[in-house]
Amino acid sequence: MISGRTKAFALFGSPVEHSLSPAMHNASFAELGLDCVYLCHDVVPSAVAAAVAGARAMGFAGFNVTMPCKAAVIEHLDELSPAARLMGAVNTVKREGDRLIGHNTDGAGLLRSVAERGFNVAGADVAVIGAGGAGSAVFTQAALDGAGRVSVFKRANASFGPTSQKIAALSERTGVNLTLTDVADEAALERAVREADIVVDATRVGMAPLESQSNVREEWLRPGQAVVDTVYHPRETKLLALAARAGATPIDGLGMLLWQAAIAEEIWLDVAMPVDRVREAVFGG
């Protein structure tokens, strides 16, 4: 029931009508007996300033930000977490008094889903394909969490140079060996995937209309590896099917989606989301 004391949380972005965030958070709030509600608001980048001002004025306890607003929201916040500052993107905002603090839980969410399956990023050899929003969050968090080595691959387009500079600065700050290579260099990609303990594909490959494709070949994979796809529709991408056949541990994108939401609730409310119950309620297990 909504009351006069109900705390409001929301998702800002566009489009948001198909988001699973309301189902996850409202299921969690109900399970925990919290007087909270979570809604979606379609917000384009040009309306971010007004949306944040509205959230301030109406006393929102916190909100999430999704594409295409994760970078645009930054200038309207009062402070950023170290991870959000390094990533240059915010997906979670917490209200602290009159201040709005920006965080990014995407990378931590993916790595939490990997840890849930028994793989620890600390000291691990990590290969990340893609350096967009998801990929950047993953390789940044992996470095912050003490990975042994992080090999990043992306297309050699206009953003390659700035991404290379960002990775070099991150490597210097964390002391982690990070490298950036053109994803078209198949020999380098094969070598990195074969050597990796954790392989993450953070591209759209595997999602329609690319569902028949994979950036990684089956013969590059092996038992003892975690192979993660940030795509969650379809739930089993071609990459994950190849990983299963190779004896690796396939991890779908729903884990990242669920755990980034769980970490957001930790930030907002200092509570532990009942992850298994929410997974069952929203995803069917």
PDB file of C-alpha atoms in Angstrom:
ATOM      1  CA  MET A   1       0.000   0.000   0.000  1.00  0.00           C
ATOM      2  CA  ILE A   2       1.131   3.536  -0.795  1.00  0.00           C
ATOM      3  CA  SER A   3       1.132   5.806   2.252  1.00  0.00           C
ATOM      4  CA  GLY A   4       2.017   9.384   3.035  1.00  0.00           C
ATOM      5  CA  ARG A   5       5.421   8.145   4.172  1.00  0.00           C
ATOM      6  CA  THR A   6       6.195   5.979   1.124  1.00  0.00           C
ATOM      7  CA  LYS A   7       9.731   6.499  -0.163  1.00  0.00           C
ATOM      8  CA  ALA A   8       9.855   6.969  -3.928  1.00  0.00           C
ATOM      9  CA  PHE A   9      12.536   5.529  -6.209  1.00  0.00           C
ATOM     10  CA  ALA A  10      12.546   5.622  -9.999  1.00  0.00           C
ATOM     11  CA  LEU A  11      14.342   4.891 -13.246  1.00  0.00           C
ATOM     12  CA  PHE A  12      15.190   7.747 -15.639  1.00  0.00           C
ATOM     13  CA  GLY A  13      16.061   6.965 -19.262  1.00  0.00           C
ATOM     14  CA  SER A  14      14.559   6.293 -22.662  1.00  0.00           C
ATOM     15  CA  PRO A  15      12.962   3.971 -23.588  1.00  0.00           C
ATOM     16  CA  VAL A  16      12.032   2.448 -20.230  1.00  0.00           C
ATOM     17  CA  GLU A  17       8.645   0.826 -20.781  1.00  0.00           C
ATOM     18  CA  HIS A  18      10.180  -2.658 -21.040  1.00  0.00           C
ATOM     19  CA  SER A  19      12.507  -2.260 -18.041  1.00  0.00           C
ATOM     20  CA  LEU A  20      12.603  -5.064 -15.464  1.00  0.00           C
ATOM     21  CA  SER A  21      13.764  -2.676 -12.725  1.00  0.00           C
ATOM     22  CA  PRO A  22      10.267  -1.968 -11.301  1.00  0.00           C
ATOM     23  CA  ALA A  23       9.544  -5.693 -11.049  1.00  0.00           C
ATOM     24  CA  MET A  24      12.859  -6.376  -9.275  1.00  0.00           C
ATOM     25  CA  HIS A  25      12.783  -3.497  -6.825  1.00  0.00           C
ATOM     26  CA  ASN A  26       9.084  -3.672  -5.979  1.00  0.00           C
ATOM     27  CA  ALA A  27       9.387  -7.429  -5.396  1.00  0.00           C
ATOM     28  CA  SER A  28      12.323  -6.759  -3.090  1.00  0.00           C
ATOM     29  CA  PHE A  29      10.524  -3.969  -1.211  1.00  0.00           C
ATOM     30  CA  ALA A  30       7.489  -6.222  -0.704  1.00  0.00           C
ATOM     31  CA  GLU A  31       9.625  -9.131   0.498  1.00  0.00           C
ATOM     32  CA  LEU A  32      11.482  -6.875   2.940  1.00  0.00           C
ATOM     33  CA  GLY A  33       8.302  -5.150   4.138  1.00  0.00           C
ATOM     34  CA  LEU A  34       9.573  -1.700   3.145  1.00  0.00           C
ATOM     35  CA  ASP A  35       7.253   1.265   2.569  1.00  0.00           C
ATOM     36  CA  CYS A  36       8.851   2.069  -0.785  1.00  0.00           C
ATOM     37  CA  VAL A  37       7.772   2.171  -4.424  1.00  0.00           C
ATOM     38  CA  TYR A  38       9.747   2.115  -7.690  1.00  0.00           C
ATOM     39  CA  LEU A  39       8.506   3.666 -10.946  1.00  0.00           C
ATOM     40  CA  CYS A  40       9.823   4.371 -14.455  1.00  0.00           C
ATOM     41  CA  HIS A  41       9.970   7.781 -16.138  1.00  0.00           C
ATOM     42  CA  ASP A  42      10.871   8.233 -19.813  1.00  0.00           C
ATOM     43  CA  VAL A  43      13.587  10.899 -19.760  1.00  0.00           C
ATOM     44  CA  VAL A  44      15.740  11.927 -22.727  1.00  0.00           C
ATOM     45  CA  PRO A  45      19.122  13.656 -22.214  1.00  0.00           C
ATOM     46  CA  SER A  46      17.708  17.128 -22.910  1.00  0.00           C
ATOM     47  CA  ALA A  47      15.235  16.646 -20.028  1.00  0.00           C
ATOM     48  CA  VAL A  48      17.726  15.296 -17.470  1.00  0.00           C
ATOM     49  CA  ALA A  49      18.187  18.650 -15.721  1.00  0.00           C
ATOM     50  CA  ALA A  50      14.440  19.033 -15.222  1.00  0.00           C
ATOM     51  CA  ALA A  51      14.060  15.396 -14.103  1.00  0.00           C
ATOM     52  CA  VAL A  52      16.816  15.710 -11.478  1.00  0.00           C
ATOM     53  CA  ALA A  53      15.427  19.033 -10.255  1.00  0.00           C
ATOM     54  CA  GLY A  54      12.004  17.383  -9.969  1.00  0.00           C
ATOM     55  CA  ALA A  55      13.440  14.459  -8.027  1.00  0.00           C
ATOM     56  CA  ARG A  56      15.105  16.905  -5.635  1.00  0.00           C
ATOM     57  CA  ALA A  57      11.950  18.962  -5.198  1.00  0.00           C
ATOM     58  CA  MET A  58       9.693  15.951  -4.656  1.00  0.00           C
ATOM     59  CA  GLY A  59      12.022  14.284  -2.184  1.00  0.00           C
ATOM     60  CA  PHE A  60      12.868  11.116  -4.130  1.00  0.00           C
ATOM     61  CA  ALA A  61      14.973   8.888  -1.893  1.00  0.00           C
ATOM     62  CA  GLY A  62      17.037   7.787  -4.888  1.00  0.00           C
ATOM     63  CA  PHE A  63      16.857   6.891  -8.541  1.00  0.00           C
ATOM     64  CA  ASN A  64      18.507   4.881 -11.271  1.00  0.00           C
ATOM     65  CA  VAL A  65      19.693   6.212 -14.605  1.00  0.00           C
ATOM     66  CA  THR A  66      19.837   4.186 -17.787  1.00  0.00           C
ATOM     67  CA  MET A  67      20.752   4.906 -21.396  1.00  0.00           C
ATOM     68  CA  PRO A  68      21.026   7.461 -22.878  1.00  0.00           C
ATOM     69  CA  CYS A  69      21.324   9.564 -19.706  1.00  0.00           C
ATOM     70  CA  LYS A  70      24.161   7.967 -17.715  1.00  0.00           C
ATOM     71  CA  ALA A  71      26.705  10.627 -18.661  1.00  0.00           C
ATOM     72  CA  ALA A  72      24.296  13.557 -19.033  1.00  0.00           C
ATOM     73  CA  VAL A  73      23.142  13.262 -15.415  1.00  0.00           C
ATOM     74  CA  ILE A  74      26.601  13.843 -13.938  1.00  0.00           C
ATOM     75  CA  GLU A  75      26.657  17.642 -14.151  1.00  0.00           C
ATOM     76  CA  HIS A  76      23.391  17.815 -12.197  1.00  0.00           C
ATOM     77  CA  LEU A  77      24.685  15.854  -9.180  1.00  0.00           C
ATOM     78  CA  ASP A  78      26.571  17.088  -6.130  1.00  0.00           C
ATOM     79  CA  GLU A  79      29.169  14.329  -5.819  1.00  0.00           C
ATOM     80  CA  LEU A  80      30.349  11.125  -7.513  1.00  0.00           C
ATOM     81  CA  SER A  81      31.686   7.893  -6.085  1.00  0.00           C
ATOM     82  CA  PRO A  82      35.253   7.039  -7.176  1.00  0.00           C
ATOM     83  CA  ALA A  83      33.959   4.308  -9.510  1.00  0.00           C
ATOM     84  CA  ALA A  84      31.393   6.579 -11.159  1.00  0.00           C
ATOM     85  CA  ARG A  85      34.010   9.294 -11.631  1.00  0.00           C
ATOM     86  CA  LEU A  86      36.425   6.872 -13.294  1.00  0.00           C
ATOM     87  CA  MET A  87      33.695   5.373 -15.503  1.00  0.00           C
ATOM     88  CA  GLY A  88      32.282   8.751 -16.488  1.00  0.00           C
ATOM     89  CA  ALA A  89      28.789   7.311 -16.049  1.00  0.00           C
ATOM     90  CA  VAL A  90      26.181   7.082 -13.295  1.00  0.00           C
ATOM     91  CA  ASN A  91      23.426   4.493 -12.975  1.00  0.00           C
ATOM     92  CA  THR A  92      22.453   4.947  -9.307  1.00  0.00           C
ATOM     93  CA  VAL A  93      21.819   8.163  -7.368  1.00  0.00           C
ATOM     94  CA  LYS A  94      21.363   8.360  -3.599  1.00  0.00           C
ATOM     95  CA  ARG A  95      19.865  11.288  -1.750  1.00  0.00           C
ATOM     96  CA  GLU A  96      21.834  12.282   1.348  1.00  0.00           C
ATOM     97  CA  GLY A  97      20.091  15.232   2.971  1.00  0.00           C
ATOM     98  CA  ASP A  98      19.942  17.856   0.230  1.00  0.00           C
ATOM     99  CA  ARG A  99      22.771  16.274  -1.774  1.00  0.00           C
ATOM    100  CA  LEU A 100      22.536  13.816  -4.652  1.00  0.00           C
ATOM    101  CA  ILE A 101      25.439  11.355  -4.861  1.00  0.00           C
ATOM    102  CA  GLY A 102      26.099   9.453  -8.108  1.00  0.00           C
ATOM    103  CA  HIS A 103      27.286   5.841  -8.143  1.00  0.00           C
ATOM    104  CA  ASN A 104      27.769   3.169 -10.784  1.00  0.00           C
ATOM    105  CA  THR A 105      26.788  -0.403  -9.860  1.00  0.00           C
ATOM    106  CA  ASP A 106      26.998  -1.981 -13.332  1.00  0.00           C
ATOM    107  CA  GLY A 107      30.535  -3.334 -13.088  1.00  0.00           C
ATOM    108  CA  ALA A 108      30.141  -4.363  -9.461  1.00  0.00           C
ATOM    109  CA  GLY A 109      26.880  -6.085 -10.361  1.00  0.00           C
ATOM    110  CA  LEU A 110      28.478  -8.154 -13.098  1.00  0.00           C
ATOM    111  CA  LEU A 111      31.405  -9.128 -10.898  1.00  0.00           C
ATOM    112  CA  ARG A 112      29.007 -10.022  -8.055  1.00  0.00           C
ATOM    113  CA  SER A 113      27.185 -12.360 -10.464  1.00  0.00           C
ATOM    114  CA  VAL A 114      30.547 -13.938 -11.334  1.00  0.00           C
ATOM    115  CA  ALA A 115      31.482 -14.289  -7.660  1.00  0.00           C
ATOM    116  CA  GLU A 116      28.120 -15.964  -7.044  1.00  0.00           C
ATOM    117  CA  ARG A 117      29.294 -18.714  -9.389  1.00  0.00           C
ATOM    118  CA  GLY A 118      32.602 -19.144  -7.553  1.00  0.00           C
ATOM    119  CA  PHE A 119      34.949 -16.873  -9.536  1.00  0.00           C
ATOM    120  CA  ASN A 120      36.879 -14.126  -7.720  1.00  0.00           C
ATOM    121  CA  VAL A 121      38.167 -11.214  -9.804  1.00  0.00           C
ATOM    122  CA  ALA A 122      41.015 -10.405  -7.380  1.00  0.00           C
ATOM    123  CA  GLY A 123      44.219 -11.591  -9.039  1.00  0.00           C
ATOM    124  CA  ALA A 124      42.315 -12.991 -12.024  1.00  0.00           C
ATOM    125  CA  ASP A 125      43.128 -12.640 -15.700  1.00  0.00           C
ATOM    126  CA  VAL A 126      40.140 -10.875 -17.279  1.00  0.00           C
ATOM    127  CA  ALA A 127      39.296 -10.375 -20.970  1.00  0.00           C
ATOM    128  CA  VAL A 128      36.614  -7.777 -21.792  1.00  0.00           C
ATOM    129  CA  ILE A 129      35.182  -7.406 -25.291  1.00  0.00           C
ATOM    130  CA  GLY A 130      33.570  -4.013 -25.764  1.00  0.00           C
ATOM    131  CA  ALA A 131      34.381  -0.680 -24.118  1.00  0.00           C
ATOM    132  CA  GLY A 132      31.037   1.100 -24.205  1.00  0.00           C
ATOM    133  CA  GLY A 133      28.958   1.765 -21.097  1.00  0.00           C
ATOM    134  CA  ALA A 134      28.845  -1.840 -19.881  1.00  0.00           C
ATOM    135  CA  GLY A 135      32.380  -2.720 -20.945  1.00  0.00           C
ATOM    136  CA  SER A 136      33.851   0.401 -19.358  1.00  0.00           C
ATOM    137  CA  ALA A 137      32.032  -0.330 -16.106  1.00  0.00           C
ATOM    138  CA  VAL A 138      33.350  -3.896 -16.088  1.00  0.00           C
ATOM    139  CA  PHE A 139      37.005  -3.203 -16.812  1.00  0.00           C
ATOM    140  CA  THR A 140      37.075  -0.252 -14.418  1.00  0.00           C
ATOM    141  CA  GLN A 141      35.536  -2.244 -11.568  1.00  0.00           C
ATOM    142  CA  ALA A 142      37.799  -5.217 -12.306  1.00  0.00           C
ATOM    143  CA  ALA A 143      40.830  -2.944 -11.952  1.00  0.00           C
ATOM    144  CA  LEU A 144      39.471  -1.365  -8.756  1.00  0.00           C
ATOM    145  CA  ASP A 145      38.861  -4.857  -7.344  1.00  0.00           C
ATOM    146  CA  GLY A 146      42.447  -5.946  -7.950  1.00  0.00           C
ATOM    147  CA  ALA A 147      42.359  -8.063 -11.095  1.00  0.00           C
ATOM    148  CA  GLY A 148      45.732  -9.450 -12.071  1.00  0.00           C
ATOM    149  CA  ARG A 149      45.422  -8.394 -15.707  1.00  0.00           C
ATOM    150  CA  VAL A 150      42.644  -6.881 -17.807  1.00  0.00           C
ATOM    151  CA  SER A 151      42.738  -7.167 -21.609  1.00  0.00           C
ATOM    152  CA  VAL A 152      40.168  -4.918 -23.304  1.00  0.00           C
ATOM    153  CA  PHE A 153      39.124  -5.207 -26.945  1.00  0.00           C
ATOM    154  CA  LYS A 154      37.085  -2.729 -28.974  1.00  0.00           C
ATOM    155  CA  ARG A 155      36.596  -1.532 -32.526  1.00  0.00           C
ATOM    156  CA  ALA A 156      39.246   0.851 -33.831  1.00  0.00           C
ATOM    157  CA  ASN A 157      36.872   3.783 -34.313  1.00  0.00           C
ATOM    158  CA  ALA A 158      36.944   7.461 -33.266  1.00  0.00           C
ATOM    159  CA  SER A 159      36.702   6.600 -29.563  1.00  0.00           C
ATOM    160  CA  PHE A 160      39.689   4.236 -29.611  1.00  0.00           C
ATOM    161  CA  GLY A 161      42.229   6.955 -28.748  1.00  0.00           C
ATOM    162  CA  PRO A 162      40.285   8.444 -25.806  1.00  0.00           C
ATOM    163  CA  THR A 163      39.546   4.931 -24.501  1.00  0.00           C
ATOM    164  CA  SER A 164      43.242   4.071 -24.704  1.00  0.00           C
ATOM    165  CA  GLN A 165      44.093   7.170 -22.642  1.00  0.00           C
ATOM    166  CA  LYS A 166      41.404   6.304 -20.089  1.00  0.00           C
ATOM    167  CA  ILE A 167      42.735   2.757 -19.738  1.00  0.00           C
ATOM    168  CA  ALA A 168      46.326   3.977 -19.358  1.00  0.00           C
ATOM    169  CA  ALA A 169      45.253   6.376 -16.582  1.00  0.00           C
ATOM    170  CA  LEU A 170      43.279   3.626 -14.857  1.00  0.00           C
ATOM    171  CA  SER A 171      46.263   1.285 -15.039  1.00  0.00           C
ATOM    172  CA  GLU A 172      48.516   3.927 -13.484  1.00  0.00           C
ATOM    173  CA  ARG A 173      46.001   4.653 -10.718  1.00  0.00           C
ATOM    174  CA  THR A 174      45.308   1.024  -9.757  1.00  0.00           C
ATOM    175  CA  GLY A 175      48.620  -0.647 -10.602  1.00  0.00           C
ATOM    176  CA  VAL A 176      46.719  -3.247 -12.645  1.00  0.00           C
ATOM    177  CA  ASN A 177      48.046  -4.228 -16.071  1.00  0.00           C
ATOM    178  CA  LEU A 178      45.336  -3.012 -18.487  1.00  0.00           C
ATOM    179  CA  THR A 179      45.707  -3.070 -22.257  1.00  0.00           C
ATOM    180  CA  LEU A 180      43.488  -2.018 -25.163  1.00  0.00           C
ATOM    181  CA  THR A 181      43.573  -3.836 -28.504  1.00  0.00           C
ATOM    182  CA  ASP A 182      41.592  -3.618 -31.730  1.00  0.00           C
ATOM    183  CA  VAL A 183      38.976  -6.381 -31.626  1.00  0.00           C
ATOM    184  CA  ALA A 184      39.796  -7.073 -35.287  1.00  0.00           C
ATOM    185  CA  ASP A 185      43.175  -8.450 -34.149  1.00  0.00           C
ATOM    186  CA  GLU A 186      41.903 -12.022 -33.909  1.00  0.00           C
ATOM    187  CA  ALA A 187      45.246 -13.510 -32.877  1.00  0.00           C
ATOM    188  CA  ALA A 188      45.467 -11.173 -29.884  1.00  0.00           C
ATOM    189  CA  LEU A 189      41.828 -11.806 -28.990  1.00  0.00           C
ATOM    190  CA  GLU A 190      42.298 -15.564 -29.157  1.00  0.00           C
ATOM    191  CA  ARG A 191      45.388 -15.407 -26.958  1.00  0.00           C
ATOM    192  CA  ALA A 192      43.654 -13.238 -24.354  1.00  0.00           C
ATOM    193  CA  VAL A 193      40.545 -15.421 -24.234  1.00  0.00           C
ATOM    194  CA  ARG A 194      42.552 -18.645 -23.946  1.00  0.00           C
ATOM    195  CA  GLU A 195      44.553 -17.211 -21.029  1.00  0.00           C
ATOM    196  CA  ALA A 196      41.644 -15.550 -19.231  1.00  0.00           C
ATOM    197  CA  ASP A 197      39.995 -16.786 -16.055  1.00  0.00           C
ATOM    198  CA  ILE A 198      36.983 -14.551 -16.730  1.00  0.00           C
ATOM    199  CA  VAL A 199      35.773 -13.644 -20.234  1.00  0.00           C
ATOM    200  CA  VAL A 200      33.168 -10.892 -20.589  1.00  0.00           C
ATOM    201  CA  ASP A 201      31.414  -9.918 -23.820  1.00  0.00           C
ATOM    202  CA  ALA A 202      29.902  -6.462 -23.286  1.00  0.00           C
ATOM    203  CA  THR A 203      28.822  -5.884 -26.900  1.00  0.00           C
ATOM    204  CA  ARG A 204      25.463  -6.292 -28.656  1.00  0.00           C
ATOM    205  CA  VAL A 205      26.681  -9.419 -30.462  1.00  0.00           C
ATOM    206  CA  GLY A 206      24.325 -12.243 -29.517  1.00  0.00           C
ATOM    207  CA  MET A 207      21.277  -9.953 -29.399  1.00  0.00           C
ATOM    208  CA  ALA A 208      18.859  -9.716 -32.354  1.00  0.00           C
ATOM    209  CA  PRO A 209      19.654  -9.309 -35.195  1.00  0.00           C
ATOM    210  CA  LEU A 210      23.101 -10.703 -34.234  1.00  0.00           C
ATOM    211  CA  GLU A 211      21.824 -13.730 -32.307  1.00  0.00           C
ATOM    212  CA  SER A 212      23.627 -16.196 -34.601  1.00  0.00           C
ATOM    213  CA  GLN A 213      27.017 -14.578 -33.998  1.00  0.00           C
ATOM    214  CA  SER A 214      29.747 -14.727 -31.362  1.00  0.00           C
ATOM    215  CA  ASN A 215      32.937 -12.710 -30.930  1.00  0.00           C
ATOM    216  CA  VAL A 216      34.622 -15.815 -29.466  1.00  0.00           C
ATOM    217  CA  ARG A 217      35.197 -19.262 -30.963  1.00  0.00           C
ATOM    218  CA  GLU A 218      34.457 -22.441 -29.052  1.00  0.00           C
ATOM    219  CA  GLU A 219      37.990 -23.784 -29.372  1.00  0.00           C
ATOM    220  CA  TRP A 220      39.328 -20.737 -27.479  1.00  0.00           C
ATOM    221  CA  LEU A 221      37.312 -21.653 -24.381  1.00  0.00           C
ATOM    222  CA  ARG A 222      38.054 -24.251 -21.718  1.00  0.00           C
ATOM    223  CA  PRO A 223      36.824 -25.729 -18.432  1.00  0.00           C
ATOM    224  CA  GLY A 224      37.600 -23.569 -15.412  1.00  0.00           C
ATOM    225  CA  GLN A 225      36.683 -20.297 -17.105  1.00  0.00           C
ATOM    226  CA  ALA A 226      33.728 -18.022 -16.378  1.00  0.00           C
ATOM    227  CA  VAL A 227      32.222 -16.779 -19.647  1.00  0.00           C
ATOM    228  CA  VAL A 228      29.836 -13.857 -19.188  1.00  0.00           C
ATOM    229  CA  ASP A 229      27.516 -12.225 -21.720  1.00  0.00           C
ATOM    230  CA  THR A 230      25.912  -8.916 -20.735  1.00  0.00           C
ATOM    231  CA  VAL A 231      23.094  -9.663 -23.196  1.00  0.00           C
ATOM    232  CA  TYR A 232      20.068 -11.236 -21.476  1.00  0.00           C
ATOM    233  CA  HIS A 233      17.648 -11.547 -24.388  1.00  0.00           C
ATOM    234  CA  PRO A 234      18.018 -14.259 -25.532  1.00  0.00           C
ATOM    235  CA  ARG A 235      19.016 -15.688 -22.178  1.00  0.00           C
ATOM    236  CA  GLU A 236      21.381 -18.203 -23.831  1.00  0.00           C
ATOM    237  CA  THR A 237      23.365 -16.381 -26.490  1.00  0.00           C
ATOM    238  CA  LYS A 238      25.546 -18.179 -28.986  1.00  0.00           C
ATOM    239  CA  LEU A 239      28.589 -17.314 -26.847  1.00  0.00           C
ATOM    240  CA  LEU A 240      27.055 -18.953 -23.791  1.00  0.00           C
ATOM    241  CA  ALA A 241      26.075 -22.033 -25.781  1.00  0.00           C
ATOM    242  CA  LEU A 242      29.673 -22.338 -27.006  1.00  0.00           C
ATOM    243  CA  ALA A 243      30.960 -21.885 -23.461  1.00  0.00           C
ATOM    244  CA  ALA A 244      28.733 -24.688 -22.179  1.00  0.00           C
ATOM    245  CA  ARG A 245      29.917 -27.020 -24.942  1.00  0.00           C
ATOM    246  CA  ALA A 246      33.546 -26.194 -24.114  1.00  0.00           C
ATOM    247  CA  GLY A 247      33.014 -27.024 -20.429  1.00  0.00           C
ATOM    248  CA  ALA A 248      33.344 -23.412 -19.270  1.00  0.00           C
ATOM    249  CA  THR A 249      30.833 -21.821 -16.870  1.00  0.00           C
ATOM    250  CA  PRO A 250      28.316 -19.696 -18.821  1.00  0.00           C
ATOM    251  CA  ILE A 251      26.830 -16.687 -16.987  1.00  0.00           C
ATOM    252  CA  ASP A 252      23.991 -14.755 -18.617  1.00  0.00           C
ATOM    253  CA  GLY A 253      23.271 -11.035 -18.414  1.00  0.00           C
ATOM    254  CA  LEU A 254      20.380 -11.412 -15.980  1.00  0.00           C
ATOM    255  CA  GLY A 255      22.899 -11.878 -13.186  1.00  0.00           C
ATOM    256  CA  MET A 256      24.423  -8.455 -13.875  1.00  0.00           C
ATOM    257  CA  LEU A 257      20.950  -6.905 -14.078  1.00  0.00           C
ATOM    258  CA  LEU A 258      19.875  -8.436 -10.776  1.00  0.00           C
ATOM    259  CA  TRP A 259      23.037  -7.746  -8.810  1.00  0.00           C
ATOM    260  CA  GLN A 260      23.419  -4.141  -9.968  1.00  0.00           C
ATOM    261  CA  ALA A 261      19.902  -3.609  -8.607  1.00  0.00           C
ATOM    262  CA  ALA A 262      20.804  -5.356  -5.354  1.00  0.00           C
ATOM    263  CA  ILE A 263      23.859  -3.140  -4.902  1.00  0.00           C
ATOM    264  CA  ALA A 264      21.714  -0.057  -5.616  1.00  0.00           C
ATOM    265  CA  GLU A 265      19.421  -1.066  -2.731  1.00  0.00           C
ATOM    266  CA  GLU A 266      22.445  -1.482  -0.478  1.00  0.00           C
ATOM    267  CA  ILE A 267      23.451   2.091  -1.361  1.00  0.00           C
ATOM    268  CA  TRP A 268      19.956   3.568  -0.969  1.00  0.00           C
ATOM    269  CA  LEU A 269      18.643   1.722   2.056  1.00  0.00           C
ATOM    270  CA  ASP A 270      21.528  -0.247   3.596  1.00  0.00           C
ATOM    271  CA  VAL A 271      19.564  -3.473   3.110  1.00  0.00           C
ATOM    272  CA  ALA A 272      20.376  -6.794   1.467  1.00  0.00           C
ATOM    273  CA  MET A 273      18.018  -7.570  -1.391  1.00  0.00           C
ATOM    274  CA  PRO A 274      16.565 -11.101  -1.077  1.00  0.00           C
ATOM    275  CA  VAL A 275      18.218 -11.964  -4.369  1.00  0.00           C
ATOM    276  CA  ASP A 276      17.026 -15.560  -4.662  1.00  0.00           C
ATOM    277  CA  ARG A 277      13.400 -14.598  -3.999  1.00  0.00           C
ATOM    278  CA  VAL A 278      13.547 -11.709  -6.467  1.00  0.00           C
ATOM    279  CA  ARG A 279      15.210 -13.916  -9.082  1.00  0.00           C
ATOM    280  CA  GLU A 280      12.436 -16.474  -8.711  1.00  0.00           C
ATOM    281  CA  ALA A 281       9.669 -13.862  -8.757  1.00  0.00           C
ATOM    282  CA  VAL A 282      10.938 -11.917 -11.763  1.00  0.00           C
ATOM    283  CA  PHE A 283      12.947 -14.383 -13.842  1.00  0.00           C
ATOM    284  CA  GLY A 284      11.484 -17.711 -12.773  1.00  0.00           C
ATOM    285  CA  GLY A 285      14.718 -18.943 -11.181  1.00  0.00           C
TER     286      GLY A 285
END
